PDB file of C-alpha atoms in Angstrom:
ATOM      1  CA  ASP A   1     115.307  97.155  17.973  1.00 57.00           C
ATOM      2  CA  ALA A   2     116.470  95.242  14.932  1.00 68.00           C
ATOM      3  CA  GLY A   3     113.973  94.907  12.165  1.00 91.00           C
ATOM      4  CA  VAL A   4     113.850  92.050   9.689  1.00 95.00           C
ATOM      5  CA  THR A   5     117.284  90.823   8.687  1.00 96.00           C
ATOM      6  CA  GLN A   6     117.930  88.976   5.434  1.00 97.00           C
ATOM      7  CA  SER A   7     121.071  87.308   4.166  1.00 97.00           C
ATOM      8  CA  PRO A   8     122.821  87.387   1.854  1.00 97.00           C
ATOM      9  CA  THR A   9     122.043  90.751   0.264  1.00 95.00           C
ATOM     10  CA  HIS A  10     123.156  89.679  -3.188  1.00 96.00           C
ATOM     11  CA  LEU A  11     123.678  86.292  -4.780  1.00 96.00           C
ATOM     12  CA  ILE A  12     124.635  85.032  -8.215  1.00 98.00           C
ATOM     13  CA  LYS A  13     123.830  81.442  -9.123  1.00 98.00           C
ATOM     14  CA  THR A  14     123.990  79.311 -12.236  1.00 98.00           C
ATOM     15  CA  ARG A  15     120.894  77.814 -13.820  1.00 98.00           C
ATOM     16  CA  GLY A  16     120.118  74.409 -12.301  1.00 98.00           C
ATOM     17  CA  GLN A  17     121.759  75.157  -8.966  1.00 98.00           C
ATOM     18  CA  GLN A  18     120.052  75.376  -5.606  1.00 98.00           C
ATOM     19  CA  VAL A  19     119.945  78.406  -3.295  1.00 98.00           C
ATOM     20  CA  THR A  20     119.040  79.069   0.333  1.00 98.00           C
ATOM     21  CA  LEU A  21     117.999  82.491   1.568  1.00 98.00           C
ATOM     22  CA  ARG A  22     117.721  83.364   5.242  1.00 98.00           C
ATOM     23  CA  CYS A  23     115.521  85.645   7.302  1.00 98.00           C
ATOM     24  CA  SER A  24     115.414  86.697  10.929  1.00 97.00           C
ATOM     25  CA  PRO A  25     112.102  88.317  11.894  1.00 96.00           C
ATOM     26  CA  LYS A  26     111.583  91.446  13.900  1.00 93.00           C
ATOM     27  CA  SER A  27     111.672  90.934  17.644  1.00 92.00           C
ATOM     28  CA  GLY A  28     108.235  89.903  18.897  1.00 88.00           C
ATOM     29  CA  HIS A  29     107.069  88.626  15.514  1.00 91.00           C
ATOM     30  CA  ASP A  30     106.444  84.932  15.053  1.00 92.00           C
ATOM     31  CA  THR A  31     105.175  84.794  11.475  1.00 92.00           C
ATOM     32  CA  VAL A  32     107.367  84.965   8.392  1.00 94.00           C
ATOM     33  CA  SER A  33     106.195  85.475   4.822  1.00 94.00           C
ATOM     34  CA  TRP A  34     108.250  85.325   1.659  1.00 97.00           C
ATOM     35  CA  TYR A  35     107.633  87.355  -1.478  1.00 97.00           C
ATOM     36  CA  GLN A  36     109.264  87.411  -4.892  1.00 97.00           C
ATOM     37  CA  GLN A  37     109.590  90.786  -6.602  1.00 95.00           C
ATOM     38  CA  ALA A  38     110.593  90.643 -10.242  1.00 94.00           C
ATOM     39  CA  LEU A  39     112.013  93.760 -11.830  1.00 90.00           C
ATOM     40  CA  GLY A  40     109.322  96.359 -12.388  1.00 87.00           C
ATOM     41  CA  GLN A  41     106.657  94.303 -10.625  1.00 91.00           C
ATOM     42  CA  GLY A  42     104.958  94.230  -7.274  1.00 93.00           C
ATOM     43  CA  PRO A  43     105.826  91.534  -4.753  1.00 95.00           C
ATOM     44  CA  GLN A  44     104.219  88.123  -5.299  1.00 96.00           C
ATOM     45  CA  PHE A  45     103.347  85.938  -2.319  1.00 95.00           C
ATOM     46  CA  ILE A  46     105.345  82.701  -2.118  1.00 97.00           C
ATOM     47  CA  PHE A  47     104.334  81.292   1.270  1.00 95.00           C
ATOM     48  CA  GLN A  48     103.933  82.033   4.955  1.00 93.00           C
ATOM     49  CA  TYR A  49     105.258  80.172   7.987  1.00 94.00           C
ATOM     50  CA  TYR A  50     103.753  80.157  11.444  1.00 90.00           C
ATOM     51  CA  GLU A  51     104.563  77.806  14.320  1.00 90.00           C
ATOM     52  CA  GLU A  52     107.125  76.094  12.096  1.00 93.00           C
ATOM     53  CA  GLU A  53     104.533  75.082   9.522  1.00 94.00           C
ATOM     54  CA  GLU A  54     103.603  76.427   6.107  1.00 93.00           C
ATOM     55  CA  ARG A  55     100.312  78.180   6.722  1.00 89.00           C
ATOM     56  CA  GLN A  56      99.543  79.369   3.220  1.00 89.00           C
ATOM     57  CA  ARG A  57     101.148  79.090  -0.183  1.00 93.00           C
ATOM     58  CA  GLY A  58     100.947  81.166  -3.325  1.00 92.00           C
ATOM     59  CA  ASN A  59     101.164  80.024  -6.945  1.00 93.00           C
ATOM     60  CA  PHE A  60     104.755  78.894  -6.938  1.00 97.00           C
ATOM     61  CA  PRO A  61     106.081  75.474  -7.962  1.00 97.00           C
ATOM     62  CA  ASP A  62     107.368  72.895  -5.539  1.00 96.00           C
ATOM     63  CA  ARG A  63     110.908  73.970  -6.384  1.00 98.00           C
ATOM     64  CA  PHE A  64     110.254  76.681  -3.830  1.00 98.00           C
ATOM     65  CA  SER A  65     110.286  75.367  -0.284  1.00 97.00           C
ATOM     66  CA  GLY A  66     110.820  76.795   3.128  1.00 97.00           C
ATOM     67  CA  HIS A  67     111.382  76.171   6.745  1.00 97.00           C
ATOM     68  CA  GLN A  68     110.809  77.968  10.017  1.00 97.00           C
ATOM     69  CA  PHE A  69     112.924  77.306  13.067  1.00 97.00           C
ATOM     70  CA  PRO A  70     111.906  77.387  16.743  1.00 96.00           C
ATOM     71  CA  ASN A  71     113.411  80.874  17.091  1.00 95.00           C
ATOM     72  CA  TYR A  72     111.031  82.009  14.278  1.00 96.00           C
ATOM     73  CA  SER A  73     113.793  82.550  11.747  1.00 97.00           C
ATOM     74  CA  SER A  74     113.149  81.149   8.305  1.00 98.00           C
ATOM     75  CA  GLU A  75     114.796  79.871   5.155  1.00 98.00           C
ATOM     76  CA  LEU A  76     113.639  79.920   1.570  1.00 98.00           C
ATOM     77  CA  ASN A  77     115.063  77.224  -0.684  1.00 98.00           C
ATOM     78  CA  VAL A  78     114.836  77.204  -4.439  1.00 98.00           C
ATOM     79  CA  ASN A  79     115.928  74.123  -6.380  1.00 97.00           C
ATOM     80  CA  ALA A  80     116.766  73.726 -10.043  1.00 98.00           C
ATOM     81  CA  LEU A  81     117.104  77.456 -10.582  1.00 98.00           C
ATOM     82  CA  LEU A  82     115.724  78.979 -13.756  1.00 98.00           C
ATOM     83  CA  LEU A  83     116.674  82.281 -15.326  1.00 97.00           C
ATOM     84  CA  GLY A  84     113.167  83.484 -14.461  1.00 97.00           C
ATOM     85  CA  ASP A  85     113.876  83.049 -10.772  1.00 98.00           C
ATOM     86  CA  SER A  86     116.056  86.144 -10.895  1.00 98.00           C
ATOM     87  CA  ALA A  87     114.342  88.624  -8.587  1.00 97.00           C
ATOM     88  CA  LEU A  88     114.419  90.410  -5.268  1.00 95.00           C
ATOM     89  CA  TYR A  89     113.257  88.044  -2.544  1.00 97.00           C
ATOM     90  CA  LEU A  90     111.624  89.788   0.364  1.00 96.00           C
ATOM     91  CA  CYS A  91     111.008  88.421   3.801  1.00 96.00           C
ATOM     92  CA  ALA A  92     108.302  89.981   5.946  1.00 94.00           C
ATOM     93  CA  SER A  93     107.439  89.312   9.562  1.00 93.00           C
ATOM     94  CA  SER A  94     104.281  89.987  11.524  1.00 89.00           C
ATOM     95  CA  PRO A  95     102.541  88.947  14.737  1.00 84.00           C
ATOM     96  CA  GLY A  96     100.784  85.668  14.063  1.00 73.00           C
ATOM     97  CA  ARG A  97      97.641  86.500  15.976  1.00 69.00           C
ATOM     98  CA  ASP A  98      96.899  89.496  13.777  1.00 69.00           C
ATOM     99  CA  PRO A  99      97.898  88.634  10.235  1.00 62.00           C
ATOM    100  CA  PHE A 100      96.870  92.006   8.882  1.00 68.00           C
ATOM    101  CA  TYR A 101      98.705  93.980  11.501  1.00 71.00           C
ATOM    102  CA  GLY A 102     101.004  94.969   8.704  1.00 74.00           C
ATOM    103  CA  TYR A 103     104.201  93.384   7.673  1.00 86.00           C
ATOM    104  CA  THR A 104     107.673  94.557   8.493  1.00 90.00           C
ATOM    105  CA  PHE A 105     109.827  93.889   5.449  1.00 93.00           C
ATOM    106  CA  GLY A 106     113.503  93.184   5.197  1.00 94.00           C
ATOM    107  CA  SER A 107     115.685  94.824   2.566  1.00 93.00           C
ATOM    108  CA  GLY A 108     115.648  91.667   0.496  1.00 95.00           C
ATOM    109  CA  THR A 109     118.062  89.328  -1.234  1.00 96.00           C
ATOM    110  CA  ARG A 110     118.817  90.105  -4.853  1.00 96.00           C
ATOM    111  CA  LEU A 111     119.159  86.769  -6.683  1.00 97.00           C
ATOM    112  CA  THR A 112     120.619  86.697 -10.160  1.00 98.00           C
ATOM    113  CA  VAL A 113     120.515  83.429 -12.092  1.00 98.00           C
ATOM    114  CA  VAL A 114     122.907  83.218 -15.039  1.00 97.00           C
TER     115      VAL A 114
ATOM    116  CA  ALA B   1      89.553  87.152  -8.517  1.00 73.00           C
ATOM    117  CA  GLN B   2      91.305  89.439  -6.113  1.00 83.00           C
ATOM    118  CA  SER B   3      93.440  92.103  -7.712  1.00 90.00           C
ATOM    119  CA  VAL B   4      94.953  95.517  -7.224  1.00 95.00           C
ATOM    120  CA  THR B   5      95.385  98.037 -10.018  1.00 96.00           C
ATOM    121  CA  GLN B   6      97.656 101.041  -9.903  1.00 97.00           C
ATOM    122  CA  PRO B   7      96.897 102.812 -13.164  1.00 96.00           C
ATOM    123  CA  ASP B   8      99.879 105.164 -13.114  1.00 95.00           C
ATOM    124  CA  ILE B   9     103.245 103.541 -13.701  1.00 95.00           C
ATOM    125  CA  HIS B  10     105.162 106.808 -13.391  1.00 96.00           C
ATOM    126  CA  ILE B  11     104.208 110.159 -11.883  1.00 97.00           C
ATOM    127  CA  THR B  12     106.311 113.316 -11.849  1.00 97.00           C
ATOM    128  CA  VAL B  13     105.529 116.238  -9.568  1.00 97.00           C
ATOM    129  CA  SER B  14     107.363 119.367  -8.520  1.00 97.00           C
ATOM    130  CA  GLU B  15     108.590 119.708  -4.981  1.00 97.00           C
ATOM    131  CA  GLY B  16     105.906 121.391  -2.890  1.00 97.00           C
ATOM    132  CA  ALA B  17     103.084 120.285  -5.158  1.00 97.00           C
ATOM    133  CA  SER B  18     100.281 118.024  -4.029  1.00 97.00           C
ATOM    134  CA  LEU B  19     100.251 114.332  -4.861  1.00 97.00           C
ATOM    135  CA  GLU B  20      97.602 111.701  -5.432  1.00 98.00           C
ATOM    136  CA  LEU B  21      98.428 108.091  -6.300  1.00 98.00           C
ATOM    137  CA  ARG B  22      95.559 105.941  -7.451  1.00 98.00           C
ATOM    138  CA  CYS B  23      94.701 102.433  -6.332  1.00 97.00           C
ATOM    139  CA  ASN B  24      91.716 100.316  -7.286  1.00 96.00           C
ATOM    140  CA  TYR B  25      91.038  96.900  -5.842  1.00 94.00           C
ATOM    141  CA  SER B  26      88.832  93.954  -6.570  1.00 90.00           C
ATOM    142  CA  TYR B  27      87.874  91.923  -3.550  1.00 82.00           C
ATOM    143  CA  GLY B  28      84.589  90.355  -2.536  1.00 74.00           C
ATOM    144  CA  ALA B  29      84.711  90.898   1.186  1.00 76.00           C
ATOM    145  CA  THR B  30      85.629  93.880   3.329  1.00 76.00           C
ATOM    146  CA  PRO B  31      89.181  94.638   2.321  1.00 84.00           C
ATOM    147  CA  TYR B  32      92.224  95.239   4.405  1.00 89.00           C
ATOM    148  CA  LEU B  33      94.146  97.900   2.481  1.00 93.00           C
ATOM    149  CA  PHE B  34      97.723  99.082   2.710  1.00 94.00           C
ATOM    150  CA  TRP B  35     100.168 101.484   1.130  1.00 97.00           C
ATOM    151  CA  TYR B  36     103.876 100.719   1.162  1.00 96.00           C
ATOM    152  CA  VAL B  37     106.854 102.713  -0.076  1.00 97.00           C
ATOM    153  CA  GLN B  38     110.065 101.254  -1.484  1.00 94.00           C
ATOM    154  CA  SER B  39     113.251 103.212  -1.965  1.00 91.00           C
ATOM    155  CA  PRO B  40     115.798 101.916  -4.496  1.00 84.00           C
ATOM    156  CA  GLY B  41     117.435  98.703  -3.333  1.00 77.00           C
ATOM    157  CA  GLN B  42     115.394  98.621  -0.169  1.00 81.00           C
ATOM    158  CA  GLY B  43     112.523  96.650   1.277  1.00 85.00           C
ATOM    159  CA  LEU B  44     109.014  97.994   1.708  1.00 91.00           C
ATOM    160  CA  GLN B  45     107.985 100.358   4.464  1.00 93.00           C
ATOM    161  CA  LEU B  46     104.375 100.564   5.645  1.00 93.00           C
ATOM    162  CA  LEU B  47     102.895 104.047   5.150  1.00 96.00           C
ATOM    163  CA  LEU B  48      99.358 103.400   6.347  1.00 95.00           C
ATOM    164  CA  LYS B  49      96.598 100.817   6.536  1.00 92.00           C
ATOM    165  CA  TYR B  50      92.831 100.643   6.576  1.00 92.00           C
ATOM    166  CA  PHE B  51      90.746  97.956   8.232  1.00 85.00           C
ATOM    167  CA  SER B  52      87.490  99.642   9.186  1.00 83.00           C
ATOM    168  CA  GLY B  53      86.050 102.814  10.663  1.00 85.00           C
ATOM    169  CA  ASP B  54      86.980 106.271   9.483  1.00 87.00           C
ATOM    170  CA  THR B  55      87.543 106.099   5.749  1.00 90.00           C
ATOM    171  CA  LEU B  56      90.285 108.738   5.839  1.00 96.00           C
ATOM    172  CA  VAL B  57      93.422 107.318   7.399  1.00 95.00           C
ATOM    173  CA  GLN B  58      96.586 109.113   8.333  1.00 96.00           C
ATOM    174  CA  GLY B  59      99.997 107.596   7.927  1.00 96.00           C
ATOM    175  CA  ILE B  60     103.633 108.380   8.379  1.00 95.00           C
ATOM    176  CA  LYS B  61     105.586 111.062   6.523  1.00 94.00           C
ATOM    177  CA  GLY B  62     102.484 113.228   6.086  1.00 96.00           C
ATOM    178  CA  PHE B  63     100.615 110.778   3.855  1.00 97.00           C
ATOM    179  CA  GLU B  64      96.916 110.043   4.015  1.00 98.00           C
ATOM    180  CA  ALA B  65      94.568 107.756   2.103  1.00 98.00           C
ATOM    181  CA  GLU B  66      90.838 107.647   1.593  1.00 96.00           C
ATOM    182  CA  PHE B  67      88.827 104.435   1.268  1.00 94.00           C
ATOM    183  CA  LYS B  68      85.861 104.722  -1.091  1.00 94.00           C
ATOM    184  CA  ARG B  69      83.865 101.520  -1.153  1.00 91.00           C
ATOM    185  CA  SER B  70      81.575 102.679  -3.968  1.00 91.00           C
ATOM    186  CA  GLN B  71      84.583 103.237  -6.218  1.00 93.00           C
ATOM    187  CA  SER B  72      86.682 100.323  -4.914  1.00 93.00           C
ATOM    188  CA  SER B  73      89.486 102.798  -4.450  1.00 95.00           C
ATOM    189  CA  PHE B  74      92.100 103.604  -1.844  1.00 97.00           C
ATOM    190  CA  ASN B  75      94.019 106.608  -3.159  1.00 98.00           C
ATOM    191  CA  LEU B  76      97.116 107.945  -1.437  1.00 98.00           C
ATOM    192  CA  ARG B  77      97.569 111.696  -1.021  1.00 98.00           C
ATOM    193  CA  LYS B  78     100.091 114.173   0.278  1.00 98.00           C
ATOM    194  CA  PRO B  79      99.505 117.950   0.352  1.00 97.00           C
ATOM    195  CA  SER B  80     103.104 118.963  -0.296  1.00 97.00           C
ATOM    196  CA  VAL B  81     105.716 116.614  -1.727  1.00 97.00           C
ATOM    197  CA  HIS B  82     109.348 116.668  -0.607  1.00 96.00           C
ATOM    198  CA  TRP B  83     112.291 115.557  -2.728  1.00 96.00           C
ATOM    199  CA  SER B  84     112.825 112.664  -0.308  1.00 94.00           C
ATOM    200  CA  ASP B  85     109.422 111.233  -1.271  1.00 96.00           C
ATOM    201  CA  ALA B  86     110.832 110.050  -4.592  1.00 96.00           C
ATOM    202  CA  ALA B  87     110.394 106.267  -4.473  1.00 97.00           C
ATOM    203  CA  GLU B  88     108.083 103.519  -5.643  1.00 97.00           C
ATOM    204  CA  TYR B  89     104.692 103.200  -3.990  1.00 98.00           C
ATOM    205  CA  PHE B  90     102.712  99.987  -3.729  1.00 97.00           C
ATOM    206  CA  CYS B  91      99.085  99.497  -2.848  1.00 97.00           C
ATOM    207  CA  ALA B  92      98.120  96.119  -1.377  1.00 94.00           C
ATOM    208  CA  VAL B  93      94.993  94.302  -0.294  1.00 92.00           C
ATOM    209  CA  GLY B  94      94.847  91.628   2.376  1.00 85.00           C
ATOM    210  CA  ALA B  95      93.371  88.706   0.493  1.00 74.00           C
ATOM    211  CA  GLY B  96      91.656  85.889   2.310  1.00 67.00           C
ATOM    212  CA  THR B  97      93.857  84.643   5.089  1.00 66.00           C
ATOM    213  CA  TYR B  98      97.301  86.018   5.617  1.00 73.00           C
ATOM    214  CA  LYS B  99      98.551  86.934   2.154  1.00 84.00           C
ATOM    215  CA  TYR B 100      98.746  90.307   0.500  1.00 89.00           C
ATOM    216  CA  ILE B 101      98.141  91.069  -3.153  1.00 92.00           C
ATOM    217  CA  PHE B 102     100.233  93.979  -4.362  1.00 95.00           C
ATOM    218  CA  GLY B 103      99.745  96.280  -7.287  1.00 96.00           C
ATOM    219  CA  THR B 104     102.513  96.792  -9.814  1.00 96.00           C
ATOM    220  CA  GLY B 105     103.567 100.033  -8.216  1.00 96.00           C
ATOM    221  CA  THR B 106     103.799 103.724  -9.114  1.00 97.00           C
ATOM    222  CA  ARG B 107     107.215 105.286  -9.426  1.00 97.00           C
ATOM    223  CA  LEU B 108     107.272 108.857  -8.153  1.00 97.00           C
ATOM    224  CA  LYS B 109     109.787 111.385  -9.427  1.00 97.00           C
ATOM    225  CA  VAL B 110     110.082 114.756  -7.690  1.00 97.00           C
ATOM    226  CA  LEU B 111     111.419 117.771  -9.547  1.00 96.00           C
ATOM    227  CA  ALA B 112     113.395 120.344  -7.595  1.00 89.00           C
TER     228      ALA B 112
END
């Protein structure tokens, strides 16, 4: 049983560019959450998608947007990249009916903005 | 405001020694509490969780944690550490609806 799959694993972008990160949830999970983990920090909640809608959002600017597809996979888009956006971006899936069931995390996408 | 504090940034223990990682939370309602482990370059793996009931919870890899409401703590313990336990450990609280708040993590080093 495949867990959470994220792509790409590593990415280098230039300041001002846009980036799209992708996530396929664990089989049977319909909820996808995105977290940003800066170096030496704990993960910070960006937003969560359920039934193709953003269900909750953390304290991130509108440059961060997302989408969930009918097959429950999800994308995270970041526009106008800043150097401070460099981080590990983690996708986590869970069953929507029990939000505190406990996430299953992917291995993340390491984004470097230069 | 909801928050999680992990007071120890780094901990070093010898293989075979016991381990306790501290976690304190601030949350107004009954908390949902979690411990995750992260190996270098990897995502987070759930070790254990507490929702209600018995305040001592057992997890994977021989870990356990005890919820103490009076101390707002949820410390992680292991009786005998193995070299493969070297990793970063994160405590998290389920805050409001759906999102987790993570602590800043404790990096564990195991001496052979």
